[in-house]
Coordinates of C-alpha atoms in Angstrom, one line a residue:
M1 CA -29.7 -71.3 -98.7
L2 CA -31.9 -72.9 -95.8
A3 CA -34.4 -70.3 -97.2
L4 CA -34.2 -71.6 -100.6
R5 CA -34.6 -75.3 -99.4
F6 CA -37.8 -74.5 -97.5
L7 CA -39.0 -72.7 -100.6
R8 CA -38.4 -75.7 -102.5
L9 CA -40.1 -77.9 -100.2
S10 CA -43.3 -76.0 -100.2
V11 CA -43.4 -75.8 -103.7
L12 CA -43.0 -80.0 -103.5
V13 CA -46.0 -80.1 -101.1
G14 CA -48.0 -77.9 -103.2
A15 CA -47.3 -79.8 -106.5
L16 CA -48.2 -83.3 -104.7
I17 CA -51.3 -81.9 -103.8
A18 CA -52.1 -80.6 -107.4
L19 CA -50.7 -83.7 -108.8
L20 CA -53.2 -85.9 -106.9
G21 CA -55.9 -84.2 -108.9
M22 CA -54.3 -84.7 -112.1
V23 CA -52.9 -88.3 -112.2
A24 CA -55.9 -89.9 -110.0
P25 CA -59.2 -89.4 -112.1
A26 CA -60.2 -93.0 -111.0
Q27 CA -60.6 -91.3 -107.5
A28 CA -62.7 -88.2 -108.8
Q29 CA -66.0 -87.7 -107.7
G30 CA -65.9 -89.4 -104.2
M31 CA -63.2 -92.1 -105.5
V32 CA -65.9 -94.5 -106.5
G33 CA -67.8 -95.7 -109.5
Q34 CA -67.4 -96.1 -113.3
A35 CA -66.5 -93.4 -115.4
L36 CA -69.1 -92.4 -118.1
N37 CA -68.0 -90.9 -121.2
V38 CA -70.3 -88.2 -122.6
C39 CA -71.2 -86.5 -125.8
V40 CA -72.8 -83.1 -125.8
L41 CA -75.3 -81.3 -128.5
R42 CA -76.6 -77.7 -128.3
D43 CA -80.4 -77.6 -127.8
T44 CA -81.8 -75.7 -130.7
G45 CA -85.3 -76.0 -129.6
G46 CA -88.1 -78.6 -130.3
M47 CA -86.0 -81.6 -129.7
N48 CA -87.3 -84.8 -128.7
P49 CA -85.5 -86.8 -125.8
A50 CA -87.3 -89.8 -127.0
E51 CA -85.7 -89.8 -130.3
L52 CA -82.2 -88.0 -129.3
I53 CA -81.5 -90.9 -126.9
R54 CA -81.7 -93.4 -129.5
H55 CA -79.3 -91.6 -131.9
P56 CA -76.1 -91.1 -129.8
E57 CA -74.4 -90.4 -133.2
R58 CA -75.8 -87.1 -133.5
F59 CA -74.0 -85.9 -130.4
D60 CA -70.6 -84.5 -130.5
C61 CA -67.8 -86.3 -128.6
R62 CA -64.9 -84.4 -129.7
T63 CA -65.1 -80.6 -129.2
P64 CA -64.3 -79.8 -125.7
Q65 CA -67.5 -78.9 -124.0
Y66 CA -66.6 -75.5 -122.7
R67 CA -65.6 -74.1 -126.6
L68 CA -69.5 -74.5 -127.0
G69 CA -70.2 -71.4 -124.9
P70 CA -73.2 -71.2 -122.6
G71 CA -76.6 -72.0 -123.3
D72 CA -79.0 -75.2 -123.3
F73 CA -77.6 -78.7 -124.0
W74 CA -78.5 -82.2 -124.6
V75 CA -75.7 -84.7 -123.1
I76 CA -75.7 -88.4 -123.5
S77 CA -73.9 -91.0 -122.0
R78 CA -72.1 -94.0 -123.6
D79 CA -73.9 -97.4 -123.5
I80 CA -74.1 -98.9 -119.7
E81 CA -75.8 -102.2 -120.1
Q82 CA -76.4 -102.6 -116.4
R83 CA -79.5 -103.3 -114.2
S84 CA -80.6 -100.9 -111.4
R85 CA -82.5 -103.0 -109.1
T86 CA -83.5 -103.1 -105.8
T87 CA -80.7 -105.0 -104.2
D88 CA -78.3 -103.1 -106.3
P89 CA -79.5 -99.9 -106.9
L90 CA -77.8 -97.5 -109.5
S91 CA -77.1 -93.9 -109.2
V92 CA -75.0 -91.2 -111.5
R93 CA -72.7 -88.9 -109.9
F94 CA -71.7 -85.4 -111.5
A95 CA -69.9 -82.1 -110.8
S96 CA -72.0 -79.3 -109.4
L97 CA -71.9 -76.7 -112.1
W98 CA -73.9 -73.5 -112.7
Q99 CA -76.9 -74.2 -114.5
R100 CA -80.7 -73.2 -114.0
D101 CA -82.5 -76.5 -114.7
L102 CA -81.6 -80.3 -115.3
A103 CA -83.6 -83.2 -116.4
L104 CA -82.4 -86.9 -116.6
H105 CA -83.6 -89.3 -118.9
A106 CA -82.7 -93.1 -118.9
L107 CA -83.4 -95.6 -121.4
Y108 CA -83.8 -99.1 -120.8
A109 CA -83.5 -102.2 -123.1
D110 CA -87.5 -102.9 -123.2
G111 CA -87.6 -99.3 -124.6
R112 CA -89.0 -97.4 -121.8
M113 CA -87.8 -94.3 -120.7
T114 CA -87.7 -92.7 -116.9
T115 CA -87.4 -88.9 -116.4
Q116 CA -86.3 -86.8 -113.4
R117 CA -86.5 -83.1 -113.3
T118 CA -84.9 -80.5 -110.9
D119 CA -87.0 -77.7 -109.5
A120 CA -86.3 -73.8 -108.5
R121 CA -83.7 -75.5 -106.4
G122 CA -81.7 -77.0 -109.1
I123 CA -79.6 -80.1 -108.1
T124 CA -79.5 -79.0 -104.3
P125 CA -81.8 -82.2 -103.5
W126 CA -79.2 -84.4 -104.8
V127 CA -76.0 -83.0 -103.3
E128 CA -73.9 -85.5 -101.8
L129 CA -70.6 -84.7 -99.8
G130 CA -67.9 -83.2 -102.0
A131 CA -70.6 -81.1 -103.6
V132 CA -71.5 -84.0 -106.0
A133 CA -74.8 -84.3 -107.4
E134 CA -76.0 -88.0 -107.2
M135 CA -79.2 -88.7 -109.1
P136 CA -80.6 -92.4 -108.7
I137 CA -81.6 -94.3 -111.7
A138 CA -85.2 -95.7 -111.5
R139 CA -85.1 -99.7 -110.6
R140 CA -86.3 -102.0 -113.2
E141 CA -85.6 -105.4 -114.2
A142 CA -84.6 -104.3 -117.9
K143 CA -80.9 -103.1 -118.3
V144 CA -80.1 -99.2 -118.7
V145 CA -79.1 -98.9 -121.7
R146 CA -77.8 -95.1 -121.7
L147 CA -78.6 -91.6 -119.9
L148 CA -79.5 -88.2 -121.4
W149 CA -79.5 -85.0 -119.6
H150 CA -81.2 -81.9 -120.6
V151 CA -79.3 -78.8 -119.2
E152 CA -80.8 -75.7 -119.2
G153 CA -79.0 -72.3 -118.7
S154 CA -75.7 -73.7 -118.4
A155 CA -72.7 -71.0 -118.2
N156 CA -70.5 -73.7 -119.6
M157 CA -67.4 -72.2 -118.0
R158 CA -65.7 -75.4 -117.2
G159 CA -68.1 -77.7 -119.1
V160 CA -71.7 -78.7 -119.4
M161 CA -71.4 -82.2 -117.7
L162 CA -68.3 -83.3 -115.8
G163 CA -67.2 -85.9 -113.7
S164 CA -69.8 -88.2 -114.6
R165 CA -69.6 -91.7 -113.2
L166 CA -71.9 -94.6 -112.7
V167 CA -72.0 -95.8 -109.1
T168 CA -73.8 -98.2 -106.7
G169 CA -75.4 -98.0 -103.4
A170 CA -72.5 -99.7 -101.6
E171 CA -70.2 -97.5 -103.8
S172 CA -72.2 -94.2 -102.8
Q173 CA -72.1 -95.1 -98.9
Q174 CA -68.3 -95.9 -99.1
A175 CA -67.7 -92.5 -101.0
N176 CA -69.8 -90.6 -98.5
I177 CA -68.2 -92.2 -95.7
A178 CA -64.7 -91.4 -96.7
L179 CA -65.7 -87.7 -97.6
T180 CA -67.3 -87.5 -94.2
G181 CA -64.1 -88.2 -92.6
L182 CA -62.1 -86.1 -95.0
Y183 CA -64.4 -82.8 -94.4
A184 CA -64.7 -83.8 -90.7
G185 CA -61.3 -83.6 -90.1
F186 CA -60.8 -80.4 -92.0
G187 CA -63.6 -79.0 -90.4
G188 CA -62.4 -79.9 -87.1
L189 CA -59.0 -78.7 -87.6
C190 CA -60.5 -75.2 -88.5
L191 CA -62.9 -75.1 -85.5
A192 CA -59.9 -76.3 -83.1
L193 CA -57.8 -73.8 -84.3
F194 CA -60.3 -71.1 -84.3
V195 CA -61.1 -71.8 -80.6
Y196 CA -57.4 -72.1 -79.4
N197 CA -56.5 -68.9 -81.1
L198 CA -59.3 -67.0 -80.0
A199 CA -58.3 -68.0 -76.5
L200 CA -54.7 -67.1 -76.9
W201 CA -55.9 -63.5 -78.3
G202 CA -58.0 -63.1 -75.3
A203 CA -55.1 -63.9 -73.0
L204 CA -52.2 -62.1 -74.8
R205 CA -54.2 -59.5 -77.3
H206 CA -51.9 -59.9 -80.5
R207 CA -53.6 -58.4 -83.4
F208 CA -52.3 -61.2 -85.7
Q209 CA -54.0 -63.7 -83.4
L210 CA -57.4 -62.3 -84.0
F211 CA -56.7 -62.2 -87.9
Y212 CA -55.7 -65.6 -87.6
C213 CA -59.0 -66.6 -86.1
V214 CA -60.8 -64.5 -88.8
M215 CA -59.0 -66.6 -91.6
A216 CA -59.7 -69.8 -89.8
L217 CA -63.5 -69.0 -89.6
G218 CA -63.5 -68.1 -93.4
L219 CA -62.1 -71.3 -94.0
L220 CA -64.5 -73.1 -91.9
G221 CA -67.3 -71.3 -93.7
Y222 CA -65.7 -72.4 -96.9
V223 CA -65.3 -76.0 -96.1
F224 CA -68.9 -76.0 -95.0
S225 CA -70.2 -74.5 -98.5
S226 CA -67.9 -76.2 -100.8
S227 CA -68.6 -79.8 -99.3
G228 CA -72.1 -79.7 -99.6
G229 CA -72.7 -79.5 -96.2
L230 CA -74.6 -76.3 -96.8
A231 CA -77.1 -77.9 -99.1
W232 CA -77.7 -80.7 -96.4
A233 CA -78.2 -78.0 -93.5
F234 CA -80.2 -75.9 -95.8
P235 CA -82.2 -78.2 -98.2
D236 CA -84.4 -75.3 -99.7
I237 CA -81.2 -73.2 -101.0
A238 CA -80.8 -73.1 -104.9
N239 CA -77.4 -74.8 -105.8
N240 CA -76.6 -71.4 -107.7
D241 CA -76.9 -69.5 -104.6
R242 CA -74.5 -72.0 -102.6
L243 CA -72.1 -71.6 -105.6
R244 CA -72.3 -67.8 -105.2
L245 CA -71.8 -68.1 -101.4
N246 CA -68.8 -70.3 -102.2
Y247 CA -67.1 -67.7 -104.4
L248 CA -67.6 -65.1 -101.6
L249 CA -66.4 -67.2 -98.6
L250 CA -63.1 -68.2 -100.9
G251 CA -62.3 -64.6 -101.7
F252 CA -62.9 -63.6 -98.1
T253 CA -60.6 -66.7 -96.8
G254 CA -57.8 -65.4 -99.4
A255 CA -58.2 -61.8 -98.0
S256 CA -58.0 -62.6 -94.5
A257 CA -54.8 -65.0 -94.9
L258 CA -53.4 -62.0 -96.6
I259 CA -54.2 -59.6 -93.8
F260 CA -52.9 -62.1 -91.5
A261 CA -49.6 -62.4 -92.8
R262 CA -49.6 -58.6 -93.1
S263 CA -50.1 -58.3 -89.2
F264 CA -47.9 -61.3 -88.5
F265 CA -44.5 -60.8 -90.2
E266 CA -42.1 -58.3 -89.0
E267 CA -42.9 -54.6 -90.0
Q268 CA -39.9 -54.2 -92.3
V269 CA -41.2 -56.9 -94.6
F270 CA -43.8 -54.9 -95.8
S271 CA -42.2 -51.6 -96.0
G272 CA -43.0 -49.3 -99.0
W273 CA -45.0 -50.7 -101.9
V274 CA -45.0 -54.2 -100.6
G275 CA -47.2 -53.5 -97.8
R276 CA -49.7 -51.1 -99.8
F277 CA -49.9 -54.2 -102.7
V278 CA -50.9 -56.7 -100.0
Y279 CA -53.7 -54.5 -99.0
V280 CA -54.6 -54.0 -102.7
V281 CA -55.0 -57.5 -103.4
A282 CA -56.7 -58.3 -100.2
G283 CA -59.3 -55.9 -101.2
A284 CA -59.4 -57.2 -104.7
L285 CA -59.8 -60.6 -103.5
F286 CA -62.6 -60.0 -101.2
G287 CA -64.1 -57.4 -103.5
V288 CA -64.1 -59.8 -106.7
G289 CA -65.9 -62.5 -104.1
L290 CA -68.6 -60.1 -103.5
L291 CA -69.0 -59.2 -106.9
V292 CA -69.7 -62.9 -107.8
F293 CA -72.0 -63.4 -105.0
C294 CA -73.9 -60.1 -106.1
F295 CA -73.8 -60.3 -109.9
A296 CA -73.3 -63.9 -111.0
P297 CA -77.2 -64.3 -112.0
L298 CA -76.5 -61.3 -114.5
N299 CA -73.5 -62.7 -116.1
V300 CA -71.7 -65.5 -114.3
Q301 CA -69.0 -66.0 -117.2
I302 CA -67.8 -62.5 -117.0
V303 CA -67.5 -62.2 -113.1
D304 CA -66.2 -65.8 -112.8
A305 CA -63.3 -64.7 -115.3
A306 CA -62.6 -61.4 -113.0
F307 CA -62.5 -64.0 -110.0
S308 CA -60.0 -66.4 -111.5
S309 CA -57.9 -63.2 -112.7
V310 CA -57.8 -61.8 -109.4
F311 CA -56.8 -65.1 -107.8
L312 CA -53.6 -65.1 -110.1
M313 CA -52.7 -61.8 -108.2
L314 CA -52.1 -64.0 -105.0
G315 CA -49.2 -65.5 -106.4
A316 CA -48.0 -62.1 -107.6
V317 CA -48.0 -60.7 -104.1
V318 CA -46.9 -64.0 -102.2
A319 CA -43.6 -64.1 -104.2
P320 CA -42.2 -60.5 -103.2
M321 CA -43.5 -60.9 -99.6
L322 CA -41.6 -64.1 -99.1
W323 CA -38.5 -62.5 -101.0
R324 CA -38.6 -59.4 -98.7
A325 CA -38.8 -61.7 -95.6
W326 CA -35.7 -63.6 -97.0
R327 CA -34.0 -60.0 -97.3
V328 CA -34.8 -58.9 -94.0
R329 CA -33.8 -62.5 -92.4
S330 CA -37.3 -62.9 -90.9
N331 CA -37.9 -65.5 -88.1
Y332 CA -40.7 -66.9 -89.8
L333 CA -40.0 -67.4 -93.5
W334 CA -39.6 -71.2 -93.6
L335 CA -42.8 -71.8 -91.9
F336 CA -44.5 -69.3 -94.4
A337 CA -42.6 -70.5 -97.3
I338 CA -43.9 -74.2 -96.4
G339 CA -47.5 -73.3 -95.6
W340 CA -47.9 -70.9 -98.4
G341 CA -46.2 -72.7 -101.2
A342 CA -49.1 -75.4 -101.2
P343 CA -52.1 -72.9 -101.6
I344 CA -50.3 -70.5 -104.0
L345 CA -49.4 -73.3 -106.2
T346 CA -52.7 -75.0 -106.0
S347 CA -54.5 -71.7 -106.4
M348 CA -52.4 -71.2 -109.7
M349 CA -53.4 -74.4 -111.2
R350 CA -56.9 -74.2 -110.6
T351 CA -57.1 -71.0 -112.0
L352 CA -55.3 -72.4 -115.2
A353 CA -57.6 -75.2 -115.0
N354 CA -60.5 -72.5 -115.0
F355 CA -59.0 -71.0 -118.1
H356 CA -58.8 -74.4 -119.8
V357 CA -54.9 -74.7 -119.5
L358 CA -55.2 -77.7 -117.3
Q359 CA -58.0 -80.5 -117.3
W360 CA -60.6 -80.4 -114.6
S361 CA -60.5 -83.0 -112.0
F362 CA -62.5 -83.4 -108.8
W363 CA -59.3 -83.2 -106.5
L364 CA -57.7 -80.1 -108.0
D365 CA -61.4 -78.5 -108.0
N366 CA -61.0 -79.1 -104.3
S367 CA -57.4 -78.8 -103.7
T368 CA -58.2 -75.4 -102.1
L369 CA -59.1 -77.3 -99.1
L370 CA -56.2 -79.6 -98.7
S371 CA -53.9 -76.5 -99.5
M372 CA -55.7 -73.8 -97.1
A373 CA -55.7 -76.3 -94.5
L374 CA -51.9 -77.1 -94.7
E375 CA -51.8 -73.2 -94.7
A376 CA -54.0 -72.8 -91.6
L377 CA -51.9 -75.5 -89.7
M378 CA -48.4 -74.2 -90.8
S379 CA -49.8 -70.5 -89.5
S380 CA -50.9 -72.0 -86.3
L381 CA -47.4 -73.4 -85.9
A382 CA -45.8 -69.8 -87.0
I383 CA -48.3 -68.2 -84.2
A384 CA -46.8 -70.7 -81.4
Y385 CA -43.3 -70.1 -82.6
R386 CA -44.0 -66.1 -82.7
I387 CA -45.4 -66.4 -79.1
K388 CA -42.3 -68.5 -78.1
L389 CA -40.1 -65.8 -79.5
L390 CA -42.0 -63.1 -77.8
R391 CA -41.7 -65.0 -74.4
D392 CA -37.8 -65.0 -75.0
E393 CA -37.8 -61.4 -75.9
R394 CA -40.2 -60.8 -72.7
D395 CA -37.7 -62.9 -70.4
D396 CA -34.8 -61.2 -71.8
A397 CA -36.3 -57.7 -71.2
I398 CA -37.1 -58.8 -67.5
A399 CA -33.9 -60.3 -66.8
S400 CA -32.3 -56.9 -68.3
E401 CA -34.5 -54.8 -66.1
V402 CA -33.6 -57.0 -62.9
M403 CA -30.0 -56.5 -64.0
A404 CA -30.5 -52.8 -64.3
R405 CA -32.3 -52.3 -61.2
R406 CA -29.5 -54.6 -59.4
L407 CA -27.1 -52.4 -60.5
A408 CA -29.1 -49.2 -59.7
D409 CA -29.6 -50.6 -56.1
T410 CA -26.1 -52.3 -55.7
D411 CA -22.7 -50.7 -54.8
P412 CA -20.5 -51.9 -57.8
L413 CA -17.5 -52.5 -55.7
T414 CA -18.8 -54.7 -52.7
G415 CA -22.1 -55.8 -54.3
L416 CA -23.8 -54.5 -51.2
L417 CA -27.0 -52.2 -51.3
N418 CA -26.0 -48.8 -52.1
R419 CA -27.3 -45.8 -49.9
R420 CA -30.5 -45.2 -51.9
A421 CA -31.5 -48.7 -51.8
F422 CA -30.8 -49.4 -48.6
L423 CA -32.8 -46.0 -47.1
A424 CA -35.9 -47.3 -49.5
Q425 CA -35.8 -50.7 -47.9
A426 CA -35.0 -49.5 -44.2
I427 CA -37.2 -46.8 -43.8
G428 CA -40.7 -48.3 -43.0
R429 CA -39.6 -51.7 -41.1
P430 CA -41.9 -52.5 -38.3
G431 CA -40.6 -52.8 -34.7
E432 CA -37.4 -51.7 -32.9
Q433 CA -34.4 -51.8 -35.2
L434 CA -30.5 -52.1 -34.5
L435 CA -28.5 -50.0 -36.6
L436 CA -24.8 -50.8 -36.8
I437 CA -22.4 -48.4 -38.6
A438 CA -19.0 -49.9 -39.2
D439 CA -16.0 -47.9 -40.3
I440 CA -12.5 -49.2 -41.0
D441 CA -9.8 -47.7 -39.0
H442 CA -7.3 -45.6 -40.7
F443 CA -8.2 -46.7 -43.9
K444 CA -6.1 -43.9 -45.5
R445 CA -3.0 -45.8 -44.4
V446 CA -4.4 -48.7 -45.7
N447 CA -4.6 -47.2 -49.1
E448 CA -1.1 -46.0 -48.9
T449 CA 0.3 -49.1 -47.9
L450 CA -1.5 -51.4 -50.4
G451 CA -2.6 -48.9 -53.1
H452 CA -6.1 -48.1 -54.0
D453 CA -6.3 -51.8 -55.8
G454 CA -5.3 -53.2 -52.4
G455 CA -7.7 -50.7 -50.7
D456 CA -10.7 -52.1 -52.9
E457 CA -9.9 -55.7 -51.9
V458 CA -9.9 -54.9 -48.3
L459 CA -13.4 -53.1 -48.8
R460 CA -14.6 -56.3 -50.6
L461 CA -13.3 -58.8 -47.8
L462 CA -15.1 -56.6 -45.2
A463 CA -18.2 -56.6 -47.0
R464 CA -18.2 -60.2 -47.4
T465 CA -17.7 -60.6 -43.8
L466 CA -20.5 -58.3 -42.9
R467 CA -22.8 -60.0 -45.1
Q468 CA -21.9 -63.4 -43.7
S469 CA -22.2 -62.2 -40.1
A470 CA -25.6 -60.4 -40.8
P471 CA -28.4 -62.5 -39.8
L472 CA -31.3 -63.4 -42.2
G473 CA -33.6 -60.5 -43.3
A474 CA -30.9 -57.9 -42.2
L475 CA -29.7 -55.0 -44.6
V476 CA -26.1 -54.7 -45.3
A477 CA -24.9 -51.4 -47.0
R478 CA -22.2 -49.6 -48.2
L479 CA -23.0 -46.0 -47.1
G480 CA -20.1 -44.6 -48.8
G481 CA -16.1 -44.6 -48.8
E482 CA -15.3 -47.4 -45.8
E483 CA -18.6 -46.7 -43.8
F484 CA -20.7 -49.7 -43.8
A485 CA -24.2 -50.2 -42.2
I486 CA -26.2 -53.2 -40.8
L487 CA -30.1 -53.0 -40.0
A488 CA -31.8 -55.9 -38.1
P489 CA -34.7 -56.3 -35.8
A490 CA -33.5 -55.3 -32.4
D491 CA -34.3 -58.9 -31.2
A492 CA -32.2 -60.5 -33.9
G493 CA -29.1 -61.1 -31.4
V494 CA -26.5 -59.2 -33.3
E495 CA -23.5 -58.8 -31.2
P496 CA -21.3 -55.9 -32.4
E497 CA -18.3 -57.5 -30.5
Q498 CA -18.7 -60.7 -32.4
L499 CA -18.5 -58.8 -35.6
L500 CA -15.4 -57.1 -34.6
A501 CA -13.9 -60.5 -33.8
R502 CA -14.7 -61.9 -37.3
L503 CA -13.2 -58.8 -39.0
R504 CA -9.8 -59.3 -36.9
T505 CA -9.7 -63.1 -38.3
T506 CA -10.7 -61.8 -42.0
R507 CA -7.2 -62.5 -43.7
M508 CA -6.3 -59.4 -45.7
P509 CA -4.0 -58.7 -48.5
F510 CA -0.4 -59.3 -47.6
D511 CA -1.7 -60.1 -44.1
L512 CA -2.0 -56.7 -43.1
K513 CA -3.8 -56.1 -40.0
V514 CA -7.3 -54.2 -40.6
T515 CA -9.6 -53.3 -38.1
A516 CA -12.8 -51.2 -37.5
S517 CA -15.0 -49.3 -35.1
I518 CA -18.6 -50.1 -34.7
G519 CA -21.6 -47.6 -33.4
A520 CA -24.8 -49.0 -32.7
C521 CA -28.2 -47.7 -31.9
T522 CA -31.5 -49.0 -31.6
G523 CA -35.0 -47.4 -32.1
P524 CA -38.2 -47.4 -34.2
L525 CA -37.5 -46.7 -38.0
T526 CA -41.0 -45.6 -39.6
S527 CA -40.1 -42.5 -41.2
D528 CA -37.1 -40.1 -42.4
I529 CA -37.2 -38.5 -39.1
D530 CA -36.8 -41.7 -37.4
W531 CA -33.7 -42.7 -39.8
K532 CA -31.8 -39.1 -39.0
T533 CA -32.4 -39.6 -35.2
L534 CA -31.2 -43.3 -35.5
Y535 CA -28.2 -42.6 -37.7
R536 CA -27.3 -39.5 -35.8
G537 CA -27.4 -41.8 -32.3
A538 CA -25.1 -44.6 -34.3
D539 CA -22.5 -42.0 -35.6
I540 CA -22.1 -40.4 -32.0
A541 CA -21.5 -43.9 -30.7
L542 CA -19.1 -44.7 -33.6
F543 CA -17.1 -41.5 -32.7
E544 CA -17.1 -42.5 -29.3
A545 CA -15.6 -45.8 -30.4
K546 CA -12.8 -44.3 -32.3
S547 CA -12.2 -41.7 -29.4
A548 CA -11.6 -44.7 -27.0
G549 CA -8.9 -46.0 -29.3
R550 CA -10.5 -47.8 -32.4
D551 CA -11.1 -51.4 -32.8
R552 CA -14.2 -51.5 -30.6
A553 CA -17.8 -50.9 -30.4
R554 CA -20.3 -48.4 -28.7
S555 CA -23.8 -48.3 -28.3
A556 CA -26.4 -45.6 -27.9
H557 CA -30.1 -45.3 -27.6
R558 CA -32.3 -43.1 -29.1
E559 CA -33.1 -41.3 -26.1
A560 CA -29.4 -40.3 -25.6
A561 CA -29.3 -39.3 -29.3

């Protein structure tokens, strides 16, 4: 149920982004200006612009432009009846579309006409932020009656002339400032996410981090080309070439997003056909972008239709991917549901607009930026969340390893070092060492009196007393059975008689009197041979203490051993 709620939320986010482009036509083309209704006439050759601009009734205002097919066209605006002056200049804005040449004719109230023509670069010299063309209208005292465009080599995939708006100089500046903030924010987000995750990849070396950097870099390139910034940075580039690069970068970004998701999710999400389908769609997205880039000049209508069709596959692959993630209880489902919901829905709606099911608008045409920026941001949060889970897994593994080592090094009954761990830490200690071996007196009688559970409790109490009595840095171990050892530097001031006194005062089960004997030996402990010699000396001293009546301590030196 929680996953379904997140899926609904993601769809809602995508719908809001798409709705923004559908219900806000007044905000299209930079959010400013006055919309110009235009009518279209196919160019049959030999037509005179001076005559056409004076007879708007010859133009078709009802037939959707895209139904006229590719070719050369004349496009006329409605009557304007405004002045373009030095103090208040007018410009006309319209969408950047695939076309070869364009000429703009302006008719004034005094009967005169002005003409502006593109060169081999197309509309590149007039491209503003948002990849919107803005052509200035010549300044004259007479009012502008209407405008006439001559569009040559129009692909007419969406229309011949879209989003035409009449703007003043102040409105144009306002639009550029607003879009500068918008695209700078997107670009800064992509750049920051790229640098941050590249640094993380350098430190952690998780493969999904590198794929995320590739995706962020592709999105940054797409923002740069689709915003019109590419035309500003390279003013000699043809606008159609900019559009070709835009297709390529969009296909690359979509493909890299899928590959990132493939590397990020748990492996079981992509088991079987889902994993293979992801690679197929990712390859198709990049391949169709490359196809448009290479072959658009030959027949842009066909490759554009192929591009739009392949993008429909994006939704076809994301749906089973998220479904599989829900089935396997993926930790990252909710983040990807929100992050991917918006780009999938907007890409579907943009594709429907490409097939003329939905009406074109500026925000719908640029919705990929909004949705992919959201996807990049949510994916970055998903990366942070996964790193947290990886950290938790690492900490758990370390804790388990520490616990395992502790269990391997510790006597389970007393919590002291076992013989193996004691020797590993003891041999090699520098300087003279004092080894004490303590052995409980008549431990068999203790077991017979208290039972084995009681005997175990005596061992635990004896171990606790030895641990509390040993100086800082000393090693305390249970060597086996009822035999214990304390190893400390010879100058640590360990007194065997004081240990025996504390053992006598230790309260045992049922107030049973329990004593122990101690054998001590001092010497170096730098090798296994030293250990054997030191232990033999302490063991001989322990035997002497037992023979002397128990409950006492005896010492031996290595020479005597």
